[in-house]
Coordinates of N, CA, C and O in Angstrom, one line a residue:
M1 N 6.9 -19.7 7.6 CA 6.7 -18.8 8.8 C 6.8 -19.1 9.6 O 6.2 -20.8 11.1
S2 N 8.1 -19.0 10.9 CA 7.9 -19.2 12.1 C 6.6 -18.5 13.2 O 6.7 -17.4 12.7
R3 N 6.8 -19.1 15.0 CA 5.5 -18.5 15.2 C 6.2 -17.8 16.4 O 6.9 -18.2 17.4
T4 N 6.8 -16.6 15.7 CA 7.4 -15.6 16.2 C 7.3 -13.8 16.2 O 7.4 -13.8 15.0
C5 N 7.3 -13.6 17.3 CA 6.8 -12.4 16.8 C 8.2 -11.1 16.6 O 9.2 -11.3 17.2
E6 N 7.7 -10.2 15.4 CA 8.8 -9.6 14.7 C 9.3 -8.6 15.3 O 10.5 -7.9 15.2
L7 N 8.6 -8.2 16.7 CA 8.9 -7.1 17.1 C 9.5 -7.1 19.1 O 10.7 -6.5 19.0
T8 N 9.3 -8.4 19.2 CA 9.5 -8.4 20.4 C 9.9 -10.0 21.3 O 10.7 -10.5 21.8
A9 N 10.3 -10.6 19.6 CA 10.8 -11.8 19.4 C 10.2 -13.0 20.4 O 11.0 -14.1 21.0
K10 N 9.0 -12.6 20.8 CA 8.6 -13.7 21.9 C 8.0 -14.8 20.4 O 7.5 -15.0 19.8
A11 N 8.2 -16.0 21.4 CA 8.3 -17.5 20.4 C 7.5 -18.3 21.1 O 7.0 -18.3 22.3
V12 N 7.3 -19.8 20.9 CA 6.7 -20.7 21.0 C 8.2 -21.0 22.9 O 9.0 -21.7 23.0
Q13 N 7.0 -21.6 24.3 CA 7.6 -22.0 24.8 C 7.0 -23.2 25.6 O 6.4 -23.6 24.6
T14 N 7.7 -24.3 25.8 CA 7.3 -25.4 26.1 C 7.1 -25.9 28.0 O 7.7 -24.9 28.3
G15 N 6.4 -26.7 27.8 CA 6.1 -26.9 29.3 C 5.1 -28.0 29.4 O 5.6 -29.5 28.2
N16 N 4.7 -28.7 30.6 CA 4.3 -29.7 30.8 C 2.5 -29.6 31.2 O 2.1 -28.9 32.0
N17 N 1.6 -30.5 30.4 CA 0.5 -30.6 30.9 C 0.7 -31.3 32.1 O 0.9 -32.9 32.3
V18 N 0.2 -31.4 33.3 CA 0.1 -32.1 34.4 C -1.3 -32.5 34.7 O -2.3 -32.0 35.7
S19 N -1.6 -33.7 35.1 CA -3.0 -34.1 34.8 C -3.3 -34.4 36.6 O -1.9 -33.7 37.7
H20 N -4.4 -34.7 37.0 CA -5.0 -34.7 38.5 C -3.7 -36.3 38.6 O -3.7 -35.9 40.0
A21 N -3.0 -37.0 38.2 CA -2.4 -38.1 39.3 C -1.1 -37.6 38.9 O -0.5 -38.9 39.2
N22 N -0.5 -36.3 38.4 CA 0.2 -36.0 38.4 C 1.3 -36.5 37.6 O 2.8 -36.6 37.3
N23 N 0.9 -37.0 36.1 CA 1.5 -37.3 34.8 C 1.5 -36.4 34.7 O 0.5 -35.4 34.1
K24 N 3.1 -36.2 33.6 CA 3.6 -35.1 32.9 C 3.4 -35.7 31.0 O 4.1 -36.6 30.9
T25 N 2.8 -34.6 30.3 CA 2.9 -34.7 29.3 C 3.6 -33.8 28.4 O 3.2 -32.1 28.7
K26 N 4.0 -33.7 27.2 CA 5.1 -32.1 27.2 C 4.0 -31.7 26.1 O 2.9 -32.5 25.8
R27 N 3.8 -30.0 26.4 CA 3.0 -29.3 25.5 C 3.7 -28.3 25.4 O 4.4 -28.0 25.4
R28 N 3.2 -27.2 24.5 CA 3.8 -26.0 23.6 C 2.7 -25.1 24.0 O 1.6 -25.1 24.0
F29 N 3.3 -23.9 24.5 CA 2.9 -22.2 24.9 C 2.6 -22.0 23.3 O 3.8 -21.3 23.5
L30 N 1.7 -21.0 22.7 CA 2.3 -20.8 21.5 C 1.7 -18.8 21.9 O 1.4 -18.9 22.5
P31 N 2.6 -18.3 21.0 CA 2.0 -16.8 21.3 C 0.8 -16.5 20.9 O 0.4 -16.7 19.5
N32 N 0.6 -15.3 20.9 CA -1.0 -14.9 20.3 C -0.3 -13.9 19.0 O -0.3 -12.7 19.7
L33 N -0.3 -14.4 18.0 CA 0.9 -14.0 17.3 C -1.0 -13.6 15.8 O -1.8 -14.2 16.1
V34 N -0.6 -11.9 15.8 CA -1.5 -11.8 14.8 C -1.2 -10.9 13.4 O -0.5 -10.3 13.6
N35 N -1.3 -10.5 12.4 CA -0.9 -10.8 11.4 C -2.7 -8.7 11.4 O -3.1 -8.5 11.6
V36 N -0.7 -7.8 11.3 CA -1.0 -6.1 11.0 C -0.9 -4.8 10.4 O -0.1 -6.0 10.1
T37 N -1.2 -4.1 9.9 CA -0.9 -3.5 9.6 C -1.1 -2.1 10.1 O -1.6 -1.9 10.6
L38 N 0.6 -2.1 10.6 CA 1.0 -0.4 10.9 C 1.1 0.4 10.3 O 1.5 0.3 8.8
I39 N 1.0 1.8 10.4 CA 1.4 2.6 9.5 C 2.5 3.5 10.1 O 2.5 3.7 11.6
S40 N 3.5 4.0 9.5 CA 4.8 4.3 9.9 C 4.8 6.1 9.2 O 4.6 6.0 7.8
E41 N 4.8 6.9 10.0 CA 4.2 8.3 9.8 C 5.8 9.0 9.1 O 5.6 9.4 8.3
A42 N 7.2 8.3 9.6 CA 8.0 9.1 9.0 C 8.5 8.6 7.7 O 8.7 9.6 7.1
L43 N 7.9 7.2 7.0 CA 8.0 6.5 5.9 C 6.8 6.8 4.7 O 6.4 6.8 3.7
N44 N 5.8 7.4 6.2 CA 4.5 7.4 5.1 C 4.1 6.1 4.3 O 3.3 6.0 2.9
Q45 N 4.1 5.8 4.7 CA 3.6 3.7 4.0 C 3.0 3.3 5.1 O 3.3 3.2 6.5
N46 N 2.3 1.9 4.6 CA 1.7 0.6 5.6 C 2.6 -0.3 5.6 O 3.3 -0.5 4.5
V47 N 2.8 -1.3 6.9 CA 3.8 -1.4 6.9 C 2.9 -2.9 7.8 O 1.9 -3.2 8.9
R48 N 3.3 -4.5 7.0 CA 2.1 -5.8 7.4 C 3.3 -6.1 8.5 O 4.4 -6.4 8.1
L49 N 2.5 -6.2 9.4 CA 3.7 -7.4 10.4 C 3.4 -8.2 11.5 O 1.7 -8.2 10.9
R50 N 3.7 -9.6 11.7 CA 3.3 -10.8 12.3 C 3.3 -10.3 13.8 O 4.4 -10.5 14.0
I51 N 3.0 -9.8 14.5 CA 3.6 -9.4 15.9 C 2.4 -9.8 17.0 O 1.4 -10.6 16.7
S52 N 2.9 -10.1 18.5 CA 1.9 -10.9 19.4 C 0.9 -9.5 19.7 O 1.5 -8.6 19.2
A53 N -0.1 -9.6 20.6 CA -1.1 -9.4 20.9 C -0.8 -8.2 22.0 O -0.6 -7.1 21.9
N54 N 0.3 -8.4 23.1 CA 1.3 -8.1 23.5 C 2.3 -6.4 22.8 O 2.3 -5.7 23.5
A55 N 2.7 -6.6 21.8 CA 3.8 -6.1 21.2 C 2.8 -4.8 20.5 O 2.2 -4.0 20.6
L56 N 1.6 -5.7 19.7 CA 0.9 -3.9 19.4 C 0.3 -3.1 20.7 O 0.5 -2.2 20.5
R57 N -0.3 -4.1 21.7 CA -0.6 -3.2 22.8 C 1.0 -2.2 22.7 O 1.1 -0.9 22.9
S58 N 1.6 -2.4 23.0 CA 3.2 -2.0 23.6 C 3.6 -0.7 22.6 O 3.8 0.6 23.1
V59 N 3.1 -1.1 21.5 CA 3.4 0.0 19.7 C 2.5 1.1 20.3 O 2.8 2.1 20.2
E60 N 0.8 0.9 20.8 CA 0.2 1.9 20.9 C 0.6 2.7 21.9 O 0.3 3.5 21.9
H61 N 1.1 2.2 22.9 CA 1.4 2.8 24.6 C 2.8 3.4 24.1 O 2.7 5.0 24.6
R62 N 3.9 3.6 23.6 CA 4.9 4.0 22.5 C 4.4 5.6 22.3 O 5.8 6.3 21.3
G63 N 3.3 5.2 21.5 CA 3.1 5.7 20.2 C 3.1 6.0 19.3 O 3.1 7.1 17.9
G64 N 2.9 5.0 18.6 CA 3.4 4.1 16.9 C 4.4 3.0 17.1 O 5.1 2.8 17.4
L65 N 3.9 3.0 15.2 CA 5.6 2.1 15.0 C 7.0 2.6 15.2 O 7.7 1.7 15.5
D66 N 6.7 3.7 14.7 CA 8.6 4.5 14.6 C 8.8 5.1 16.0 O 10.3 4.7 16.4
A67 N 7.9 5.7 17.0 CA 8.2 5.2 18.4 C 8.9 3.8 19.2 O 10.0 4.3 19.6
F68 N 8.0 3.2 18.3 CA 8.5 2.1 19.0 C 9.9 1.3 19.0 O 11.0 1.2 19.1
L69 N 10.3 1.2 17.3 CA 11.2 0.5 17.1 C 12.6 2.1 17.4 O 13.6 1.7 17.2
A70 N 12.3 2.7 17.3 CA 13.0 4.1 17.9 C 14.3 3.3 19.1 O 14.9 3.4 19.7
K71 N 13.2 3.0 20.1 CA 14.0 2.3 21.5 C 13.8 1.4 21.4 O 14.4 0.2 22.1
A72 N 13.5 0.2 20.3 CA 13.3 -1.2 20.1 C 15.0 -1.6 20.2 O 16.0 -0.8 19.1
D73 N 15.3 -2.7 21.2 CA 16.9 -3.3 20.9 C 16.6 -3.5 19.8 O 15.7 -4.8 19.2
A74 N 17.7 -3.8 18.9 CA 17.6 -4.6 17.2 C 17.7 -5.9 17.6 O 17.5 -6.2 16.4
K75 N 18.6 -6.8 18.7 CA 18.3 -7.9 18.5 C 17.1 -8.3 18.8 O 17.1 -9.5 18.5
E76 N 16.8 -8.1 19.0 CA 14.9 -8.8 19.6 C 14.3 -8.6 18.2 O 13.1 -9.1 17.8
L77 N 15.0 -7.5 17.1 CA 13.7 -7.4 15.7 C 13.9 -8.9 14.6 O 14.9 -9.2 14.9
S78 N 12.7 -8.5 13.9 CA 13.5 -9.6 13.1 C 14.0 -8.9 12.1 O 14.0 -7.6 11.9
Q79 N 14.3 -9.6 10.7 CA 15.4 -8.8 10.1 C 14.3 -7.6 9.7 O 15.1 -6.4 9.0
R80 N 13.3 -8.0 8.7 CA 12.2 -7.0 8.5 C 12.3 -5.6 9.3 O 12.6 -4.4 8.7
A81 N 12.1 -6.0 10.4 CA 12.1 -4.8 11.3 C 12.8 -4.1 11.9 O 13.4 -3.2 11.9
R82 N 14.1 -4.6 11.8 CA 15.5 -4.1 11.7 C 15.8 -3.2 10.6 O 16.5 -1.7 10.8
L83 N 15.3 -3.2 9.1 CA 15.4 -3.0 8.1 C 14.6 -1.2 7.8 O 15.3 -0.8 8.1
L84 N 13.3 -1.8 9.1 CA 12.7 -0.4 8.8 C 12.8 0.5 9.7 O 13.1 1.4 9.7
K85 N 13.5 -0.3 11.1 CA 14.5 0.8 11.9 C 15.2 2.0 10.9 O 15.5 2.8 11.5
K86 N 16.2 1.1 10.6 CA 17.3 1.6 9.7 C 16.6 3.0 8.9 O 17.2 4.3 8.7
Q87 N 15.5 2.3 7.9 CA 15.1 3.3 7.0 C 14.2 4.4 7.8 O 14.5 5.9 7.8
I88 N 13.8 4.5 9.3 CA 13.5 5.1 9.6 C 13.8 6.3 10.8 O 13.9 7.3 10.3
A89 N 15.2 5.8 11.0 CA 16.6 6.4 11.8 C 16.7 7.5 10.0 O 17.4 8.5 10.5
K90 N 16.9 7.0 9.5 CA 17.8 7.5 8.2 C 16.8 8.9 7.7 O 17.4 9.4 7.6
K91 N 15.1 8.7 7.7 CA 14.3 9.4 7.2 C 14.6 10.4 8.3 O 14.5 11.8 7.8
L92 N 14.4 10.6 9.7 CA 14.2 11.2 11.0 C 15.5 12.0 10.4 O 14.9 13.2 10.9
A93 N 16.9 11.4 10.3 CA 18.1 12.5 10.6 C 18.1 13.4 8.9 O 18.5 14.4 9.8
E94 N 17.4 13.2 7.9 CA 17.7 13.8 7.1 C 16.5 14.9 6.9 O 16.6 16.2 6.5
Q95 N 15.2 14.7 8.1 CA 14.4 15.8 8.0 C 14.5 16.8 8.5 O 14.3 18.2 8.6
P96 N 15.2 17.0 9.7 CA 15.7 18.4 10.4 C 16.7 19.0 9.3 O 16.7 20.6 9.4
A97 N 17.9 18.5 8.2 CA 18.8 19.6 7.2 C 17.5 20.0 7.0 O 18.1 21.0 5.8
A98 N 16.1 19.1 6.1 CA 15.7 20.0 5.1 C 14.5 20.9 5.2 O 14.2 21.3 6.5

């Protein structure tokens, strides 16, 4: 499992530890990933995702998983999230006709 957010594509960054003597050694900045279960209202099911804490705040700010995925760019999403986005869009397109 890669250390990448499934919704925002936030991943590991690299940089340097800089000592008082200005010695530089490589280090990694890891994203704050959390396993969460989000509810898709359109699909009426729970979805388990591994996302960053920042993405979780964004999902809540936009009004839930369905609204977040509707606005999200497909290039940033993981394969699972892209599939969810398509399923939600399809379900929402069917509802007005029914």
